[in-house]
Amino acid sequence: MGLTSVKIAPAPPFISAPSTKMVEIRRIHIGSRMRPLGDLSALMESIRGVGLLNPITITTGLRLVAGLHRIEACRRLGYSKIPAIVLHLTDDEAQLIEIDENLIRNDLTVLERADHYYRRKELYDAIFPDTKHGGRRGNQHTGGIKRKVDNLAFCHETADKTGESSRTIRRLLQIARHLNIGAKKLLRNTEWASNCQKLLKLSKLDAPLQKAIAAKVAKGEA
């Protein structure tokens, strides 16, 4: 099987030396994915012509980390096996890599990117708990001094991985944290889903007002 170029996110610091082997596609556990399947026609045509260049990535337990489109394209082309990079990862580490793979692509909406960054922050804090602690906390007289080193460390590290600015990442985290889940569902298939400015403004409103505005946008009334 040959190869076709696929952009890969830089490896996180917790990854040890990987091994590569051929794996039966039917044995790979895909699970729920944050990014749905898109159009596979171009990828299938490329694989049909020159083969698959970059292996998928799985854990030692055969859980898919990265490569859903490559797996499905090969499956539809009739392949029973696929080359895979095998990594020793926890579930959190595996999902962090999946998110990084998604974020370096350009086909996510602003709303999807915001949710990806928010989930990445949760995983980052779980994998690197030391980033959540430390700093001057003050006392009962001073009221404490809130330290933001954890957010800065996360934003800088994520900016290095994705090529997006720390400022953009902070804005997207604001959207993910404060935009009501009901409003998110209503906006997913609207033009607002890719408008960072409108989503940021909406996230600063009260939840009932967010949902009311989102409902009008979904109906084409706003």
JSON list of C-alpha atoms in Angstrom, two decimals, residues 30 44 52 72 77 100-101 104 109 112 178 201:
[
{"chain": "A", "resi": 30, "resn": "ILE", "atom": "CA", "xyz": [-13.40, 3.83, 16.69]},
{"chain": "A", "resi": 44, "resn": "MET", "atom": "CA", "xyz": [-10.35, 7.57, -1.96]},
{"chain": "A", "resi": 52, "resn": "LEU", "atom": "CA", "xyz": [-2.02, 5.43, 1.63]},
{"chain": "A", "resi": 72, "resn": "GLU", "atom": "CA", "xyz": [-13.26, 4.68, 6.16]},
{"chain": "A", "resi": 77, "resn": "LEU", "atom": "CA", "xyz": [-12.04, 0.61, -1.24]},
{"chain": "A", "resi": 100, "resn": "ASP", "atom": "CA", "xyz": [-4.85, 18.25, 17.90]},
{"chain": "A", "resi": 101, "resn": "GLU", "atom": "CA", "xyz": [-5.27, 16.40, 14.59]},
{"chain": "A", "resi": 104, "resn": "ILE", "atom": "CA", "xyz": [-4.71, 21.71, 12.46]},
{"chain": "A", "resi": 109, "resn": "THR", "atom": "CA", "xyz": [-16.42, 26.02, 12.14]},
{"chain": "A", "resi": 112, "resn": "GLU", "atom": "CA", "xyz": [-16.55, 23.50, 16.55]},
{"chain": "A", "resi": 178, "resn": "HIS", "atom": "CA", "xyz": [-20.19, 30.79, 28.24]},
{"chain": "A", "resi": 201, "resn": "LYS", "atom": "CA", "xyz": [-20.85, 38.87, 21.75]}
]
